[in-house]
XYZ file of C-alpha atoms in Angstrom:
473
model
C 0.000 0.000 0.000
C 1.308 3.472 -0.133
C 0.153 7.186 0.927
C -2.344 9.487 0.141
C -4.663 12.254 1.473
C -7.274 14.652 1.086
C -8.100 18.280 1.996
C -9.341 19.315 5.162
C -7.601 22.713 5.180
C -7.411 25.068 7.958
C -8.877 27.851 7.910
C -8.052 31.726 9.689
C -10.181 32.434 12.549
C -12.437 35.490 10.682
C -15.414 34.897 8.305
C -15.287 34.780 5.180
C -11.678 33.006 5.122
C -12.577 30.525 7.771
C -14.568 28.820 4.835
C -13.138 25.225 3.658
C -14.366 24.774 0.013
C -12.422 21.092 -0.432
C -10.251 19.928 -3.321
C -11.053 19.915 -6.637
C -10.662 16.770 -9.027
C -7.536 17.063 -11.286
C -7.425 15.681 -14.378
C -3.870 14.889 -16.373
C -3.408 12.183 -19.256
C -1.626 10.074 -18.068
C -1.250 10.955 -14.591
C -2.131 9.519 -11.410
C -5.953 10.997 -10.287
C -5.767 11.311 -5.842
C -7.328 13.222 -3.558
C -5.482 13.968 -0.498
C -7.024 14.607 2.944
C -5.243 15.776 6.581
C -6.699 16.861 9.778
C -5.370 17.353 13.149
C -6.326 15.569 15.951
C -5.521 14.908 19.300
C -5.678 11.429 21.820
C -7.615 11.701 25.148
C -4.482 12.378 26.935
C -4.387 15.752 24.507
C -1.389 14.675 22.454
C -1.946 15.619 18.614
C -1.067 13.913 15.878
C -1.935 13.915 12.218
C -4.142 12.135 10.308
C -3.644 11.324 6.382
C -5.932 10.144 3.742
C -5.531 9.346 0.367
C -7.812 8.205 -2.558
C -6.178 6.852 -5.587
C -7.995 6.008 -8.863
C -7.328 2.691 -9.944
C -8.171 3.513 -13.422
C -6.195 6.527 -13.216
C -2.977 3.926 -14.109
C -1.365 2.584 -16.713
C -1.515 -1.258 -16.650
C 1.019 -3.383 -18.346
C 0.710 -7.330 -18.427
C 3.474 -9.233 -16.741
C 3.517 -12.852 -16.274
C -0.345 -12.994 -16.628
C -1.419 -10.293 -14.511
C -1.648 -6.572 -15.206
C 0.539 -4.969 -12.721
C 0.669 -0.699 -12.242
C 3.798 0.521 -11.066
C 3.881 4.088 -9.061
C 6.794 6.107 -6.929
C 5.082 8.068 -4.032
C 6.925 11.396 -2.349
C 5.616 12.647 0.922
C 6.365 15.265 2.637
C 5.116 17.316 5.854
C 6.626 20.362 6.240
C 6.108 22.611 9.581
C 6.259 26.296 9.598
C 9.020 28.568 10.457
C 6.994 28.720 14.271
C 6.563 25.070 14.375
C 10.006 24.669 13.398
C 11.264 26.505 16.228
C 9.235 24.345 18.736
C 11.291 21.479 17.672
C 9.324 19.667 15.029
C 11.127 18.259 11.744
C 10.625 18.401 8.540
C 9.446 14.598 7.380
C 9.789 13.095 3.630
C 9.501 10.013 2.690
C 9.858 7.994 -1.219
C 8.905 4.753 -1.794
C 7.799 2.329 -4.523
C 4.190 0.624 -4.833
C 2.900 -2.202 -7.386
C -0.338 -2.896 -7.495
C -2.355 -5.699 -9.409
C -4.963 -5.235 -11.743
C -8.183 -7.722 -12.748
C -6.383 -9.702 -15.350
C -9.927 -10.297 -16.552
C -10.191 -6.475 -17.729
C -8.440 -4.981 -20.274
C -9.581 -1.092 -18.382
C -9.326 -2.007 -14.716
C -12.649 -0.908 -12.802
C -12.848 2.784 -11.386
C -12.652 1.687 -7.872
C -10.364 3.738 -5.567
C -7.697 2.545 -3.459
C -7.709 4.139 -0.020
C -5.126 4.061 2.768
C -4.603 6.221 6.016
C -1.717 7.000 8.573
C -1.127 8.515 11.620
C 2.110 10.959 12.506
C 2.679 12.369 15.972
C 3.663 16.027 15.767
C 3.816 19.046 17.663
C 1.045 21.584 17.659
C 1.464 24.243 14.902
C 0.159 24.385 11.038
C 1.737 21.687 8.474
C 2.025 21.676 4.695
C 1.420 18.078 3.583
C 2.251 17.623 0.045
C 2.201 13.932 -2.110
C 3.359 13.479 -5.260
C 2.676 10.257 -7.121
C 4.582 9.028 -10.643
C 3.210 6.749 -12.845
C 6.225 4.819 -13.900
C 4.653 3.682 -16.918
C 3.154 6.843 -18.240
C 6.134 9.032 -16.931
C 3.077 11.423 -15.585
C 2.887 12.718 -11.830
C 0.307 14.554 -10.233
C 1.282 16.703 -6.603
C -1.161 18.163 -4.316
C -0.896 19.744 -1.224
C -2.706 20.316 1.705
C -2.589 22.385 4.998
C -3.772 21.078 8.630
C -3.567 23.168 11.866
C -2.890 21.769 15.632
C -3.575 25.032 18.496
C -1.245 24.299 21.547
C -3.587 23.081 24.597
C -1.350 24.894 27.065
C -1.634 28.456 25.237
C -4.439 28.697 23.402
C -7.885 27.695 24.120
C -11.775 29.100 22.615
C -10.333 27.863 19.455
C -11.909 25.744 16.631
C -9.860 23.867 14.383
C -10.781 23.265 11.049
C -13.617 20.837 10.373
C -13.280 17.633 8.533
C -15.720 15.460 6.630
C -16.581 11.623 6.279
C -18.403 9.606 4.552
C -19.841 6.035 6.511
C -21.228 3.348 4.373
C -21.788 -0.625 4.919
C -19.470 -1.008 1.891
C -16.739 1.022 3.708
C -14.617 -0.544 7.373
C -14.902 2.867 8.869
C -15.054 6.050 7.949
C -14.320 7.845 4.499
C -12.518 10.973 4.858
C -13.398 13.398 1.872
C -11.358 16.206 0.763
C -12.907 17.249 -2.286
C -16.170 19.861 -2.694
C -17.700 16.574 -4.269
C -19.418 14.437 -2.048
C -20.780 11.402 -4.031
C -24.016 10.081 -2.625
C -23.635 6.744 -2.239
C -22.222 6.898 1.483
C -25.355 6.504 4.221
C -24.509 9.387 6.389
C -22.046 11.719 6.660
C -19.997 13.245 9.349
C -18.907 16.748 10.253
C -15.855 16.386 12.840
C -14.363 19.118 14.856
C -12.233 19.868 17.615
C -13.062 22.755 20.309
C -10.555 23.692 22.606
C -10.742 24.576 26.207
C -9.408 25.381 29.597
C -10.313 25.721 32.961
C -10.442 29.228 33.037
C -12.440 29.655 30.028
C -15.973 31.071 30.650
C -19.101 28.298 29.416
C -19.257 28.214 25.862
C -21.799 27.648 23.424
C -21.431 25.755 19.676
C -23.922 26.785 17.329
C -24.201 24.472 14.414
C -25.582 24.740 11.104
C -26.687 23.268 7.423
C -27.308 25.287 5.092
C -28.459 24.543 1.447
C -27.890 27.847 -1.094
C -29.978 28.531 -3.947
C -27.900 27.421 -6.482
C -28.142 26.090 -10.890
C -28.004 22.146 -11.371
C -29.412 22.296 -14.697
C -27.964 20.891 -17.979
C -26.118 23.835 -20.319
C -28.537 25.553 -22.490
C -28.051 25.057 -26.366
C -25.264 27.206 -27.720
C -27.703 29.303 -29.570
C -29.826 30.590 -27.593
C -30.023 33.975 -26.119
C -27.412 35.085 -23.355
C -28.556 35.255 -19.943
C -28.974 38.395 -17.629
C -26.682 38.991 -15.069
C -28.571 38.566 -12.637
C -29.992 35.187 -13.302
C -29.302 32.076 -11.028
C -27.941 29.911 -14.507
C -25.400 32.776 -15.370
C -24.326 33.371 -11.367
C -24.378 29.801 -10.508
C -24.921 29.932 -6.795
C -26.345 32.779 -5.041
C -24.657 32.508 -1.516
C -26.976 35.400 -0.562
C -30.047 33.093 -0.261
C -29.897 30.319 1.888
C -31.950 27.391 3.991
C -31.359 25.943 7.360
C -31.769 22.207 6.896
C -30.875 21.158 10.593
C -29.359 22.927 13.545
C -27.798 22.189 16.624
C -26.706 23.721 19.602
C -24.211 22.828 22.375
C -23.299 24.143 25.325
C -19.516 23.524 27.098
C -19.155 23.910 30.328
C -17.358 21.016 32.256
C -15.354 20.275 29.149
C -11.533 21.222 29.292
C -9.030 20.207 26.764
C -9.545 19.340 22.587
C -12.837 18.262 22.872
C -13.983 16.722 19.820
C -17.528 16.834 18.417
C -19.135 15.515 15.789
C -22.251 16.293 13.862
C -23.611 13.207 11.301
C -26.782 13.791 8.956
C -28.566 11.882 6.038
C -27.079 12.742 2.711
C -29.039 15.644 1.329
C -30.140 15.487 -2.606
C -27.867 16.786 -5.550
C -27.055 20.468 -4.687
C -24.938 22.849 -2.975
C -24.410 23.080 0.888
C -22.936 24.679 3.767
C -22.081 22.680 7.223
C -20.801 25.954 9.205
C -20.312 26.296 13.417
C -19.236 29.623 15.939
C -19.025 29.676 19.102
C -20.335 32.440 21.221
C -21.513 32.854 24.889
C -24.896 33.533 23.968
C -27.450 30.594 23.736
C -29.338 32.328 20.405
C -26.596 34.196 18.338
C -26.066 34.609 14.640
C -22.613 33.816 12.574
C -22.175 37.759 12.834
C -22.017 37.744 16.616
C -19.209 34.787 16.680
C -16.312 34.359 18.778
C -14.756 31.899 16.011
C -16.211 30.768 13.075
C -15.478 27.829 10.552
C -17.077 26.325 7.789
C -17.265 23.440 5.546
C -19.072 24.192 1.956
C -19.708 20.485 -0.177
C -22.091 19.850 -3.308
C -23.682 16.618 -2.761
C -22.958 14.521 -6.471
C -24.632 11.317 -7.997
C -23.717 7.961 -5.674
C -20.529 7.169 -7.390
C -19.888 10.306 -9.022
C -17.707 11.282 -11.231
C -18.643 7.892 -12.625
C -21.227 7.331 -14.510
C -23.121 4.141 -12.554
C -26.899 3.841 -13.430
C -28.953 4.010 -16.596
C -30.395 7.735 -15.396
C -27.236 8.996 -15.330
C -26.577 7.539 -18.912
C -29.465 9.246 -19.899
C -29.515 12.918 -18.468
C -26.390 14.109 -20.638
C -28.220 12.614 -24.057
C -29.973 15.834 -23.559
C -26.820 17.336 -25.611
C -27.883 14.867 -28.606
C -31.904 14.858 -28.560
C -34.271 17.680 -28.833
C -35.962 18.779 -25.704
C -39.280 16.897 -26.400
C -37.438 13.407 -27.032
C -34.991 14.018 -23.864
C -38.428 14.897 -21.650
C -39.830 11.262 -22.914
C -36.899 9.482 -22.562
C -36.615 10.451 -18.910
C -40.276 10.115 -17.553
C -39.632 6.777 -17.653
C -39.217 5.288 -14.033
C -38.427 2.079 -14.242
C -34.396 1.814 -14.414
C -34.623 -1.206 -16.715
C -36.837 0.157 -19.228
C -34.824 3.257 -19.028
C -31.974 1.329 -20.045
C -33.452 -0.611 -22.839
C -34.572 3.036 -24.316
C -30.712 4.225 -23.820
C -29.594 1.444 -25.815
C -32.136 1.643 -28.726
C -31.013 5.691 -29.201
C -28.123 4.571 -29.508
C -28.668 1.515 -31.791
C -31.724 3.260 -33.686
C -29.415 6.023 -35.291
C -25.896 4.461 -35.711
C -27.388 1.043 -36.947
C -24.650 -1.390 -36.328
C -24.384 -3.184 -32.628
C -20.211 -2.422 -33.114
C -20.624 1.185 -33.873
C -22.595 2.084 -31.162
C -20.460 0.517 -28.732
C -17.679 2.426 -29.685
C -19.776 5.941 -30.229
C -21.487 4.946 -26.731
C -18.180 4.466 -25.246
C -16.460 7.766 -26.689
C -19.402 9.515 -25.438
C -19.380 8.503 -21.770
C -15.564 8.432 -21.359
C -16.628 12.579 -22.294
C -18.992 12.849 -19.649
C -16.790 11.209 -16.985
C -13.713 13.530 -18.136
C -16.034 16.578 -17.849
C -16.853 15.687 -14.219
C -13.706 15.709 -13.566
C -12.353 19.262 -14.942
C -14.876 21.200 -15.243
C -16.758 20.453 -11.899
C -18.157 23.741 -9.632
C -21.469 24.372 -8.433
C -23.102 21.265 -10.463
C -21.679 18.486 -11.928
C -19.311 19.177 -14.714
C -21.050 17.443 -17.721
C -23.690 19.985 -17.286
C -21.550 23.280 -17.272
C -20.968 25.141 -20.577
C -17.442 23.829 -20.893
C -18.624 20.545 -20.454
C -21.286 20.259 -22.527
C -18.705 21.611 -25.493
C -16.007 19.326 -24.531
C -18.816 16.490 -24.981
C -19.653 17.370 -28.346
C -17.148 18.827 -29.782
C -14.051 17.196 -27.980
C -11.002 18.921 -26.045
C -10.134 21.875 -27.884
C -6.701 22.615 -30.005
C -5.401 25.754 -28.289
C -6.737 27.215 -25.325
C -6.156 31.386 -24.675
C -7.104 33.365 -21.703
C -7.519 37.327 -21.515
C -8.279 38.542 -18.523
C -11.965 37.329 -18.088
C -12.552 35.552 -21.538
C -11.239 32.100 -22.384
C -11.239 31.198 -25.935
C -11.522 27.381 -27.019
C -9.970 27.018 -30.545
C -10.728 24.236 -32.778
C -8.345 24.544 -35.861
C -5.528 26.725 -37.061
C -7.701 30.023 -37.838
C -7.840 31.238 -34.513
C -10.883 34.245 -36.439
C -13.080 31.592 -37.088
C -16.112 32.087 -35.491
C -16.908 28.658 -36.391
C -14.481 27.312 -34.693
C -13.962 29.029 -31.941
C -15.638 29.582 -29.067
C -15.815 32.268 -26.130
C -16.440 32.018 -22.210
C -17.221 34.987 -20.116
C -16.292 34.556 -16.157
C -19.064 35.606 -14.239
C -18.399 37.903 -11.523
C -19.880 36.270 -8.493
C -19.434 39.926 -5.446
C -18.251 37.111 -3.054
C -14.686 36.422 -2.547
C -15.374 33.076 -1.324
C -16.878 31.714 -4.604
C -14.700 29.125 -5.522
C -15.667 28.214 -8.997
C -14.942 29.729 -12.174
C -17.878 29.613 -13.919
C -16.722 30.185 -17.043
C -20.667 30.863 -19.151
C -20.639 30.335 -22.881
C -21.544 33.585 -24.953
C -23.793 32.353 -27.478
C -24.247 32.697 -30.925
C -27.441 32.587 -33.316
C -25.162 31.089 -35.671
C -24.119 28.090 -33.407
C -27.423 26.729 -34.067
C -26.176 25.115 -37.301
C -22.733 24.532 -36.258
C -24.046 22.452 -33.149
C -26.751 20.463 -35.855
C -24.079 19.234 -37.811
C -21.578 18.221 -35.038
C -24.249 16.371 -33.436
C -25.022 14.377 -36.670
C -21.826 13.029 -36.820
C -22.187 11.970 -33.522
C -25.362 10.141 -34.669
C -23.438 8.776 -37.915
C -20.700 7.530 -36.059
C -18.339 9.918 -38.317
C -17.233 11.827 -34.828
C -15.170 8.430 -34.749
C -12.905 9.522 -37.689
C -12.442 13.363 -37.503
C -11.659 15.253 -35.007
C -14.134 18.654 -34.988
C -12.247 21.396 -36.887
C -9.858 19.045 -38.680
């Protein structure tokens, strides 16, 4: 087994920078895909430590067949690195390289997109750590890093603190807990758990923990077709989440008293449905107070994803992003239908109906999906990343052939005439007014000529001839 870990960051002690928005997925050809996860915590005697967890695609590797079994090869760099003040105190700078194989299905010729997961421990001083891993696919040549930051207060000299909050996901399937680090939460998992540690001392004056879910009004809709009119400002597709306009879903309050030391507290709920949320606590010494009164304030925002998301793993989730490839009236049909095998049975005769051969439609079915699981993964904010504007061109017209950036506008380019309006394509970055958004949501700016440029593109994808030319060749 080796290392890996995902994000629970710590944040400053004033709102709005106290707010952890989790990792995003990063996609590289090639490259290893991990998330990487660490949180402080400390044993009932009030020694901390550090915990680490790591997430590794299986899939994300490059197999090769030796002796009868496909075996993945990967190097594996850790580091934790204290600050310049935790450095002082006496604590080390750690690294650590070592070598992992792992063993594929030698029944599959693309291993399955489960996720190897492994944790580990490190005692440590209090202070705030850097934890960095970077993983090399031997085969591929391709590494990913990411890094992540965890904070420990000192028991003896500070106390009325919170430390940052960490997430987990609990599920039959799972031996214990799942510690998630990215804004994704798939919802698969049975509950999930906010954890926290609140530190006291003797001295301290009672306390009270005011704790919060919030759910924001926010888009989850497909992309709109490239021709139609551009949105106001003002509307909830263009801004994408509105954290101005909120809901409490559950609250809790808790009062300390006769509690000295890192107390830890937890806080577990039912997965919500698919949208964006906000698990947020302060303290205060009132028993009603609002986030604007706090002492200390954190906060954990998530977006709550399809159950094994960003796979694709159920015959509703095949169908939703046909939207891109049926008119509005066949796409309504096609998804009134309730019944997940029918469903299925009506995927597979789209598919069969227009491309004709059983062979062809595999491989335009396959092309398809492998789109929709690769736009999940880098284009992901608010809502799922198949139905943002940038995914919903990288579905149908593939990854573009340059990519520029001016200030606020991206520019796809398909092609060597960069002044083709044809062929290229602009995104406008909406400005959010909240320095805490996290997303760039880049918005297409449409085009009443698009409408026949986005007929014939998805024609070939209905004549299997997306198979032979890349768009703009």
């Amino acid at each position: 087994m080796f290392l890996l870990t995902t994000i629970a960051g710590c944040a400053r002690t004033h709102f709005p920078d106290t707010v952890d928005t989790g990792q995003r997925l990063i996609l590289t050809e090639g490259a290893p895909e991990f998330t990487l996860s660490a949180d402080g915590n400390y044993t009932e005697a009030g020694d901390p430590f550090l915990n680490v967890s790591v997430s590794l695609a299986k899939n994300s590797l490059v197999f090769i067949t030796r002796e009868g079994i496909p075996t993945a090869k990967i190097e594996a760099r850790f580091e934790i690195l204290p600050d310049e003040a935790t450095q002082r105190s006496g604590q080390s700078v750690y690294t650590r390289t070592s070598t992992h194989v792992i063993e594929g299905d030698p029944e599959l010729t693309v291993q399955r997109s489960e996720r190897i997961r492994y944790e580990e421990t490190f005692r440590v001083n209090p202070g705030f750590y850097t934890i960095t891993l970077s993983i090399k696919d031997e085969a591929s040549g391709q590494f990913l890093s990411r890094s992540v930051t965890a904070q420990l207060p000192d028991l003896d000299d500070e106390s009325g603190l919170l430390t940052g909050i960490s997430l987990f996901g609990n599920s039959d399937e799972e031996p214990g807990p799942v510690s998630i680090g990215t804004y994704d939460v798939p919802g698969a998992f049975e509950t999930l758990t906010f954890r926290y540690f609140i530190t006291r001392s003797p001295d301290d004056p009672p306390i009270y923990a005011h704790m919060r879910l919030l759910e924001f009004e926010s888009d989850h809709q497909p992309a709109r077709h490239m021709s139609f009119r551009n949105l106001p400002a003002n509307s909830i597709r263009l801004r994408g989440i509105n954290y101005g306009q909120s809901e409490v879903l559950e609250a809790q309050t808790r009062l300390f008293a006769d509690e000295f030391g890192a107390i830890e507290v937890e806080f577990t709920i039912e997965p919500p449905d698919i949208g964006s949320f906000r698990f947020e606590v302060f303290t205060s010494q009132n028993a009603s107070a609002n986030p604007s009164d706090a002492i200390v304030f954190r906060a954990r925002d998530f977006g709550m994803r399809t159950p094994y998301f960003p796979e694709i793993s159920s015959a509703r989730e095949m169908a939703e992003p046909l939207i891109y490839l049926m008119n509005d009236r066949e796409h309504q049909q096609l998804m009134e239908l309730e019944n997940d095998r029918e469903l299925l049975r009506a995927v597979e005769r789209f598919w069969l109906e227009n491309l004709e051969s059983a062979e062809l439609a595999r491989e335009v079915m396959q092309l398809y999906y492998e789109r929709v699981v690769e736009a999940n993964k880098q284009f992901s904010n608010h809502k799922a990343g198949w139905k943002t504007d940038l995914g919903m061109i990288y579905i149908v017209f593939g990854p573009p052939w340059y990519e520029e950036m001016f200030g606020r506008e991206l520019r796809w380019i398909y092609g060597y005439d960069r002044n083709d309006p044809f062929r290229v394509f602009v995104f406008d970055r909406s400005r959010m007014g909240n320095e805490r958004f996290p997303f760039n949501n880049w918005t297409l700016i449409r085009r009443d000529f698009y409408h026949s440029v986005y007929y014939h593109r998805t024609q070939e994808w209905l004549n299997g001839f997306v198979l032979r030319r890349p768009f703009g060749s």
